[in-house]
């Protein structure tokens, strides 16, 4: 058996090498890096044009993202959300379904988690065990809610021929409006001044263990990593993942190979929505502790599209891409306090990254014209 | 339809179109090889040939869609070299594409004038356009002017086609190219189209009529040029030509294939279909009550000109298309409603017609392609988890056994030639030990070496007891491989014949729909079923038409 | 064209749907909540509804032109933000905190011009570099959400501007931009359905190859419509600002989703400029109804009422499915050589 194992290891190594040397992988990496650098460069030019010191700003970007333990923890905390939501987008895009509705699924999932925990809290004992039950239950409800909210546009596309891009954008608005109404009305906390739900019970808290940041739990990081690895494994190592990815690459070949295209659309949207729902659950349990008006909750679901694209829709690639966005976000928080440069600049830079990532052809043509990047056909 | 003997308008002037030794290559593939064609003014010239024989390519060269590599194009006596369809249009050439160039939600009138709108004070002059169109319609008896304000998408295909013709005439086309115009029409619509073509000719216009239907070519045209594998086989006067002659020219023989030796008798029926009726995507009935039985250790060939329902039949048998009625059985089990995946798992393998769209994922490596369709089968997957090690071994095995070049499992399918792609697919489909193999055009666009290889492999499988259904429009291939041959015409099996004794003429006639003339023959063979000792056709031509131009892979990847 | 398209069943159903929504809404409000309708539907309400509808209608016209030609300009929201901000900034540069009406008009012109320049770059990315239209459009929104408040903060030291000035009303206490929009809508309709360029726009979105074989440069048509859509969105933002009189850059800025509503409006109006304008009016009225609800003392469902258009779009899209979108939206077109 050992020779067989060695052979297999050899094959794996060969494949890894092939993958790394694969022109498309390298090219995508180059495009991601170029997009980010170009966006930051433009950002710095704007900083300079607005009369600030670009060097100082650049250093503050770095300090804000990774300059101190606090900054690093904050970056990690943001990254958790960007990575999870990015995986949700990547799953759908990989299968050729354009789920723009991760933001809505994220909101629905998070809200369902809060509401279900508060509801169940009345029936379970307080203390650690009860907390565990609530945690698991709430997370599951969040996943299911997100999944259902994702399945809806999937069903509409598969069986009603409704373009998922538009329906998911609409469903984002509906999620924001409807949950916003619920948060302000039926589920509002009468004792709070701000518009928000009641707080989660005190025993619903992820263990702190390693980090000093109260809003970052090792469990949250673990859930993120497990999700990334699980989705990557699903896509690359299972028959179902093969079905999904093949559907994204070449729908006719997928049908030939036995994939039921309509069913696959619904399943893809459901899976994507489930991960978005999980993101919402992690957000409320680990970070917020209650649910506020979703119109001011942050555009994690939208930024996730950028994260996923930056990673060429590869779940493993989402990890560094999500951390980049987490870092930028974190730098934003730092700059807001420690600099005169208005923090919205960071959002603009993120937008530029997205813009450049959307047009890989721009870099290909530029590379060709300048003779860089060798001969890509 | 009046078929008065066609009289070519005597005209001392230059021919409308003269194509002289046109050669067009796509990479290594020669799509047109020194083709000559002369369209006399005021005549209809049919361009006859199988799919992939280079008809459309030749016309695209004329219409300015492609640049040609060698040869000259003259229109009305003048050397021309069109860069774009716009140039061709300006020179008075109009082309009615197989896929209509219409905008479904826009009205008929808007479609006709598109790009050539008469305007008045900035607005489209509807009335002027209307008058012009009505003039054209009156002149040729078109009914198009009756629904000028209807969105084109609401018209049936025949009417859409008339809109296309009126559009070309409106743009002032004098020379019309009709690319397989009858393919989408009902018989009644075909009749009225041919009448229209006759009127256009009478009015002095010159038409090129691309088709693969012999009767239509004979009925309407003055001259017929037959293309085969990118070369012109010859040009004949329609008067005096026969369907047999044309059929022989059209299908010909690419290489001298000897019928392969075979051993063993067919066993139990494996794949059976009863009274299958199948609709196309457009909802037209394409298969009209087909019965078939494929036995273990037998190759059952389905011959026929493309578009007679073979594609739909194959898709229904492999689980890719629902049937409207009838039943499909595998062994003793009914599988009519079985999904594609379940059919694969039940042992139905399929070499698809369109390998680049269906049979392979072009951007996948060969390793990943080696499991396409088999991604749920043991040993490649167990309980939903893929075993890439086994798959990689499998890919390596296919590459070795089928001599796939380049022999590197991590190259993408995209970078393989057509022949190597096909060998890989054949290897993959056999690899999971199926009971039935459905092979649709298994050697189309494949080089000769690979053809031999694939043929030998299919015969070996037959000998191992597999039930094999081969669909092909190449007669020689069908005759070489099959134990029995069904000829498909307009959705029906018009005959099931013995490939050893049937003559090319007979097959050609059957494929051309002239079943009546061989009725006696068909009845005899049908009664005999698969029994291969037919007494009444002992005079089988063994080596007809050995006109063998070495001509690899026409119409392959472009 | 003619009456067949004006009175097509599809259109009748759409208009019917809109009417049903309005009536149902009215019934709901007046019966369930026992409110006198006349207190809700005042003259001020109508005036303000029209005013609210104006920017949405303008952006919708632009967006529908782009999409008709085959390019989904999902960046309308972003261009509106740029338009509103540029107008405010220009006004402030010209006249400080008390600009004149002339300066206000000039500022609207400048805002449109800047939008055209920005859209030119956007169009090049989309058409020449075949950028993903959805992602690039979202990017425009992000960029606008970032850079507009950023620049505002560098100018005013806060994301929002101080009070500037709003546009003087014309006849009937109505903004001149309302009248202007009516003209734009009518012109857009005539241009799209009665001129050759309108035919080309429709053809470019449905079957670009047919247009190409008719000898018209598809990409040139698409450049024109995309740039037009940006100009209209920029103008829409400027109009929004001219009505409000000051720039608000907090949250999702003062544009606050109106660009998205504009997309919904033209979808709802079935890509017809008049339909889109009618839908914009419906949304403007819904928006105002919320305000009226509050003044009349109904608190509850204002936010839910606002969701009706989105729900309606999903239903309409599902029921009429693929017949609605131009079939080649989102696909880059390349001519064969």
Tab-separated table of C-alpha atoms in Angstrom, chain A residues 60-340:
chain	number	residue	atom	x	y	z
A	60	UNK	CA	-2.094	54.838	8.779
A	61	UNK	CA	-3.790	52.383	6.495
A	62	UNK	CA	-1.185	49.851	7.457
A	63	UNK	CA	-1.252	50.730	11.158
A	64	UNK	CA	-5.025	50.630	11.215
A	65	UNK	CA	-5.112	47.233	9.636
A	66	UNK	CA	-2.225	45.409	11.278
A	67	UNK	CA	-0.318	47.942	13.331
A	68	UNK	CA	-1.317	46.780	16.788
A	69	UNK	CA	-2.891	43.839	18.498
A	70	UNK	CA	-6.142	45.719	18.608
A	71	UNK	CA	-5.956	46.507	14.929
A	72	UNK	CA	-5.191	42.937	14.031
A	73	UNK	CA	-8.073	41.648	16.117
A	74	UNK	CA	-10.386	44.189	14.541
A	75	UNK	CA	-9.179	43.146	11.101
A	76	UNK	CA	-9.792	39.510	11.934
A	77	UNK	CA	-13.240	40.282	13.251
A	78	UNK	CA	-14.227	42.087	10.058
A	79	UNK	CA	-12.574	39.422	7.979
A	80	UNK	CA	-14.800	36.752	9.478
A	81	UNK	CA	-17.843	38.435	7.958
A	82	UNK	CA	-16.233	39.256	4.628
A	83	UNK	CA	-14.874	35.753	4.225
A	84	UNK	CA	-18.134	34.022	5.132
A	85	UNK	CA	-20.237	36.278	2.929
A	86	UNK	CA	-17.599	35.987	0.205
A	87	UNK	CA	-17.882	32.212	0.293
A	88	UNK	CA	-21.658	32.552	-0.037
A	89	UNK	CA	-21.196	34.596	-3.197
A	90	UNK	CA	-18.428	32.364	-4.529
A	91	UNK	CA	-20.570	29.242	-4.284
A	92	UNK	CA	-23.274	30.785	-6.419
A	93	UNK	CA	-20.988	32.456	-8.954
A	94	UNK	CA	-19.010	29.267	-9.335
A	95	UNK	CA	-22.175	27.486	-10.378
A	96	UNK	CA	-23.066	30.234	-12.822
A	97	UNK	CA	-25.869	31.717	-10.713
A	98	UNK	CA	-25.610	35.418	-9.918
A	99	UNK	CA	-26.733	35.750	-6.365
A	100	UNK	CA	-26.584	39.483	-5.705
A	101	UNK	CA	-28.887	38.860	-2.746
A	102	UNK	CA	-26.345	37.782	-0.154
A	103	UNK	CA	-26.965	41.043	1.705
A	104	UNK	CA	-30.656	40.223	2.070
A	105	UNK	CA	-30.009	36.613	3.007
A	106	UNK	CA	-27.474	37.816	5.554
A	107	UNK	CA	-30.021	40.162	7.107
A	108	UNK	CA	-32.799	37.586	7.169
A	109	UNK	CA	-30.468	34.987	8.650
A	110	UNK	CA	-29.144	37.316	11.342
A	111	UNK	CA	-32.577	38.562	12.302
A	112	UNK	CA	-33.999	35.026	12.427
A	113	UNK	CA	-31.159	34.039	14.723
A	114	UNK	CA	-31.867	36.858	17.155
A	115	UNK	CA	-35.600	36.315	17.184
A	116	UNK	CA	-35.384	32.560	17.543
A	117	UNK	CA	-32.887	32.768	20.402
A	118	UNK	CA	-34.961	35.315	22.266
A	119	UNK	CA	-38.028	33.157	21.737
A	120	UNK	CA	-36.395	29.927	22.858
A	121	UNK	CA	-34.627	31.545	25.807
A	122	UNK	CA	-37.860	31.420	27.748
A	123	UNK	CA	-37.913	27.638	27.561
A	124	UNK	CA	-34.338	26.668	28.333
A	125	UNK	CA	-32.408	27.021	31.562
A	126	UNK	CA	-29.996	29.887	31.973
A	127	UNK	CA	-26.328	29.094	32.286
A	128	UNK	CA	-23.769	27.578	29.989
A	129	UNK	CA	-25.752	24.561	28.835
A	130	UNK	CA	-28.774	26.636	27.991
A	131	UNK	CA	-26.508	29.095	26.232
A	132	UNK	CA	-25.081	26.334	24.120
A	133	UNK	CA	-28.529	25.127	23.151
A	134	UNK	CA	-29.592	28.642	22.238
A	135	UNK	CA	-26.428	29.216	20.249
A	136	UNK	CA	-26.760	26.098	18.184
A	137	UNK	CA	-30.465	26.509	17.701
A	138	UNK	CA	-30.185	30.160	16.719
A	139	UNK	CA	-27.411	29.455	14.266
A	140	UNK	CA	-29.379	26.665	12.659
A	141	UNK	CA	-32.435	28.864	12.358
A	142	UNK	CA	-30.281	31.577	10.790
A	143	UNK	CA	-28.876	29.113	8.279
A	144	UNK	CA	-32.307	27.780	7.399
A	145	UNK	CA	-33.805	31.254	7.087
A	146	UNK	CA	-30.992	32.450	4.864
A	147	UNK	CA	-31.269	29.283	2.811
A	148	UNK	CA	-34.983	29.707	2.281
A	149	UNK	CA	-34.577	33.351	1.395
A	150	UNK	CA	-31.955	32.310	-1.146
A	151	UNK	CA	-34.036	29.439	-2.469
A	152	UNK	CA	-36.881	31.755	-3.371
A	153	UNK	CA	-35.113	33.563	-6.244
A	154	UNK	CA	-33.656	30.201	-7.225
A	155	UNK	CA	-37.115	28.735	-7.644
A	156	UNK	CA	-38.290	31.837	-9.474
A	157	UNK	CA	-35.383	31.551	-11.881
A	158	UNK	CA	-35.598	27.820	-12.434
A	159	UNK	CA	-39.336	27.541	-12.832
A	160	UNK	CA	-40.454	31.073	-13.648
A	161	UNK	CA	-37.549	32.221	-15.768
A	162	UNK	CA	-37.154	35.337	-13.626
A	163	UNK	CA	-33.690	36.855	-13.893
A	164	UNK	CA	-31.995	36.209	-10.568
A	165	UNK	CA	-29.928	39.374	-10.682
A	166	UNK	CA	-33.005	41.555	-10.532
A	167	UNK	CA	-35.034	39.393	-8.177
A	168	UNK	CA	-32.186	39.171	-5.680
A	169	UNK	CA	-31.661	42.936	-5.775
A	170	UNK	CA	-35.381	43.374	-5.138
A	171	UNK	CA	-35.260	40.829	-2.335
A	172	UNK	CA	-32.427	42.800	-0.744
A	173	UNK	CA	-34.670	45.829	-0.537
A	174	UNK	CA	-37.518	43.732	0.752
A	175	UNK	CA	-35.310	42.204	3.432
A	176	UNK	CA	-34.026	45.609	4.505
A	177	UNK	CA	-37.501	47.137	4.541
A	178	UNK	CA	-39.369	44.261	6.091
A	179	UNK	CA	-36.835	43.398	8.749
A	180	UNK	CA	-36.430	47.119	9.386
A	181	UNK	CA	-40.150	47.328	9.992
A	182	UNK	CA	-40.067	44.311	12.292
A	183	UNK	CA	-37.145	45.710	14.236
A	184	UNK	CA	-38.817	49.075	14.625
A	185	UNK	CA	-42.257	47.633	15.335
A	186	UNK	CA	-43.208	44.194	16.565
A	187	UNK	CA	-39.731	43.197	17.708
A	188	UNK	CA	-38.371	46.474	19.004
A	189	UNK	CA	-36.915	46.731	22.443
A	190	UNK	CA	-39.198	49.078	24.359
A	191	UNK	CA	-36.387	49.976	26.738
A	192	UNK	CA	-33.835	50.919	24.120
A	193	UNK	CA	-33.505	54.426	22.755
A	194	UNK	CA	-32.127	53.244	19.448
A	195	UNK	CA	-34.148	51.201	16.993
A	196	UNK	CA	-33.181	47.663	17.791
A	197	UNK	CA	-34.433	44.338	19.070
A	198	UNK	CA	-33.935	43.127	22.596
A	199	UNK	CA	-30.489	41.908	23.455
A	200	UNK	CA	-29.587	38.260	23.296
A	201	UNK	CA	-29.540	36.637	26.741
A	202	UNK	CA	-26.217	36.991	28.512
A	203	UNK	CA	-25.471	33.297	28.344
A	204	UNK	CA	-25.537	33.375	24.543
A	205	UNK	CA	-21.925	34.222	24.017
A	206	UNK	CA	-19.083	32.602	22.224
A	207	UNK	CA	-16.112	31.719	24.424
A	208	UNK	CA	-13.350	34.284	24.433
A	209	UNK	CA	-10.353	32.040	25.073
A	210	UNK	CA	-7.548	33.518	23.028
A	211	UNK	CA	-8.416	37.052	22.057
A	212	UNK	CA	-8.905	40.138	24.159
A	213	UNK	CA	-11.391	41.672	21.746
A	214	UNK	CA	-14.862	41.014	23.176
A	215	UNK	CA	-16.295	40.841	19.684
A	216	UNK	CA	-13.916	38.253	18.328
A	217	UNK	CA	-14.154	34.666	19.390
A	218	UNK	CA	-11.922	31.818	18.440
A	219	UNK	CA	-15.131	29.951	17.703
A	220	UNK	CA	-16.089	32.531	15.107
A	221	UNK	CA	-12.737	32.132	13.414
A	222	UNK	CA	-13.046	28.370	13.569
A	223	UNK	CA	-16.516	28.449	12.049
A	224	UNK	CA	-15.164	30.604	9.245
A	225	UNK	CA	-12.216	28.363	8.530
A	226	UNK	CA	-14.349	25.245	8.694
A	227	UNK	CA	-16.836	26.799	6.284
A	228	UNK	CA	-14.113	27.759	3.836
A	229	UNK	CA	-12.532	24.322	3.949
A	230	UNK	CA	-15.877	22.551	3.798
A	231	UNK	CA	-17.045	24.540	0.783
A	232	UNK	CA	-13.698	24.110	-0.950
A	233	UNK	CA	-13.890	20.381	-0.329
A	234	UNK	CA	-17.477	20.270	-1.469
A	235	UNK	CA	-16.621	21.976	-4.724
A	236	UNK	CA	-13.471	20.053	-5.514
A	237	UNK	CA	-13.930	16.668	-3.948
A	238	UNK	CA	-17.560	15.676	-4.226
A	239	UNK	CA	-19.841	14.617	-7.037
A	240	UNK	CA	-22.261	17.349	-6.101
A	241	UNK	CA	-19.532	19.981	-6.232
A	242	UNK	CA	-18.445	18.664	-9.598
A	243	UNK	CA	-22.038	19.028	-10.785
A	244	UNK	CA	-22.144	22.602	-9.524
A	245	UNK	CA	-18.858	23.749	-10.945
A	246	UNK	CA	-19.522	22.069	-14.264
A	247	UNK	CA	-22.861	23.858	-14.458
A	248	UNK	CA	-20.998	27.130	-14.053
A	249	UNK	CA	-18.385	26.332	-16.663
A	250	UNK	CA	-20.487	24.792	-19.370
A	251	UNK	CA	-24.167	24.238	-18.756
A	252	UNK	CA	-24.699	21.948	-21.753
A	253	UNK	CA	-21.909	19.635	-20.635
A	254	UNK	CA	-23.378	19.550	-17.135
A	255	UNK	CA	-26.742	18.500	-18.519
A	256	UNK	CA	-25.020	15.865	-20.627
A	257	UNK	CA	-23.330	14.543	-17.494
A	258	UNK	CA	-26.654	14.083	-15.755
A	259	UNK	CA	-27.183	17.369	-13.927
A	260	UNK	CA	-30.765	18.556	-13.657
A	261	UNK	CA	-30.208	22.220	-14.453
A	262	UNK	CA	-33.304	23.581	-12.716
A	263	UNK	CA	-32.727	21.603	-9.581
A	264	UNK	CA	-29.111	22.702	-9.543
A	265	UNK	CA	-30.097	26.373	-9.678
A	266	UNK	CA	-32.365	25.971	-6.672
A	267	UNK	CA	-29.806	23.972	-4.720
A	268	UNK	CA	-27.060	26.460	-5.496
A	269	UNK	CA	-29.135	29.416	-4.388
A	270	UNK	CA	-30.170	27.549	-1.256
A	271	UNK	CA	-26.604	26.682	-0.353
A	272	UNK	CA	-25.437	30.218	-1.029
A	273	UNK	CA	-28.280	31.598	1.086
A	274	UNK	CA	-27.471	29.169	3.895
A	275	UNK	CA	-23.908	30.404	4.086
A	276	UNK	CA	-25.173	33.989	4.000
A	277	UNK	CA	-27.561	33.071	6.821
A	278	UNK	CA	-24.659	31.629	8.768
A	279	UNK	CA	-22.812	34.907	8.257
A	280	UNK	CA	-25.793	36.717	9.736
A	281	UNK	CA	-25.873	34.365	12.717
A	282	UNK	CA	-22.171	34.844	13.397
A	283	UNK	CA	-22.614	38.600	13.054
A	284	UNK	CA	-25.367	38.853	15.656
A	285	UNK	CA	-23.991	36.313	18.088
A	286	UNK	CA	-20.335	37.226	17.989
A	287	UNK	CA	-20.450	40.929	17.308
A	288	UNK	CA	-23.739	42.731	17.721
A	289	UNK	CA	-25.768	40.873	20.323
A	290	UNK	CA	-29.049	42.265	18.992
A	291	UNK	CA	-30.461	43.341	15.644
A	292	UNK	CA	-30.642	46.941	14.487
A	293	UNK	CA	-32.265	48.584	11.522
A	294	UNK	CA	-30.702	46.674	8.626
A	295	UNK	CA	-30.352	49.757	6.443
A	296	UNK	CA	-27.411	50.779	8.594
A	297	UNK	CA	-25.876	47.398	9.140
A	298	UNK	CA	-22.992	47.611	6.658
A	299	UNK	CA	-22.774	46.340	3.128
A	300	UNK	CA	-21.155	43.001	3.917
A	301	UNK	CA	-23.257	41.180	1.368
A	302	UNK	CA	-22.413	43.637	-1.399
A	303	UNK	CA	-18.723	43.850	-0.550
A	304	UNK	CA	-18.741	40.073	-0.557
A	305	UNK	CA	-19.296	40.183	-4.301
A	306	UNK	CA	-16.044	42.058	-4.612
A	307	UNK	CA	-14.322	39.648	-2.250
A	308	UNK	CA	-15.471	36.682	-4.264
A	309	UNK	CA	-14.464	38.192	-7.568
A	310	UNK	CA	-11.107	39.216	-6.229
A	311	UNK	CA	-10.652	35.567	-5.323
A	312	UNK	CA	-11.825	34.426	-8.771
A	313	UNK	CA	-14.723	32.762	-6.931
A	314	UNK	CA	-12.385	30.284	-5.327
A	315	UNK	CA	-13.354	29.629	-1.690
A	316	UNK	CA	-9.751	29.284	-0.594
A	317	UNK	CA	-8.902	32.507	-2.386
A	318	UNK	CA	-11.753	34.188	-0.522
A	319	UNK	CA	-9.661	33.888	2.636
A	320	UNK	CA	-6.952	36.398	1.650
A	321	UNK	CA	-9.421	38.531	-0.291
A	322	UNK	CA	-11.776	38.701	2.686
A	323	UNK	CA	-8.892	39.594	4.955
A	324	UNK	CA	-7.874	42.379	2.610
A	325	UNK	CA	-11.347	43.827	2.904
A	326	UNK	CA	-11.350	43.212	6.637
A	327	UNK	CA	-8.072	45.092	6.821
A	328	UNK	CA	-9.357	48.020	4.776
A	329	UNK	CA	-12.457	48.195	6.947
A	330	UNK	CA	-10.377	48.057	10.063
A	331	UNK	CA	-8.044	50.737	8.746
A	332	UNK	CA	-11.150	52.807	8.176
A	333	UNK	CA	-12.078	52.611	11.841
A	334	UNK	CA	-8.557	53.652	12.786
A	335	UNK	CA	-8.416	56.527	10.343
A	336	UNK	CA	-11.780	57.798	11.484
A	337	UNK	CA	-10.343	58.461	14.921
A	338	UNK	CA	-6.718	59.201	14.224
A	339	UNK	CA	-6.712	61.181	11.018
A	340	UNK	CA	-8.270	64.160	9.377
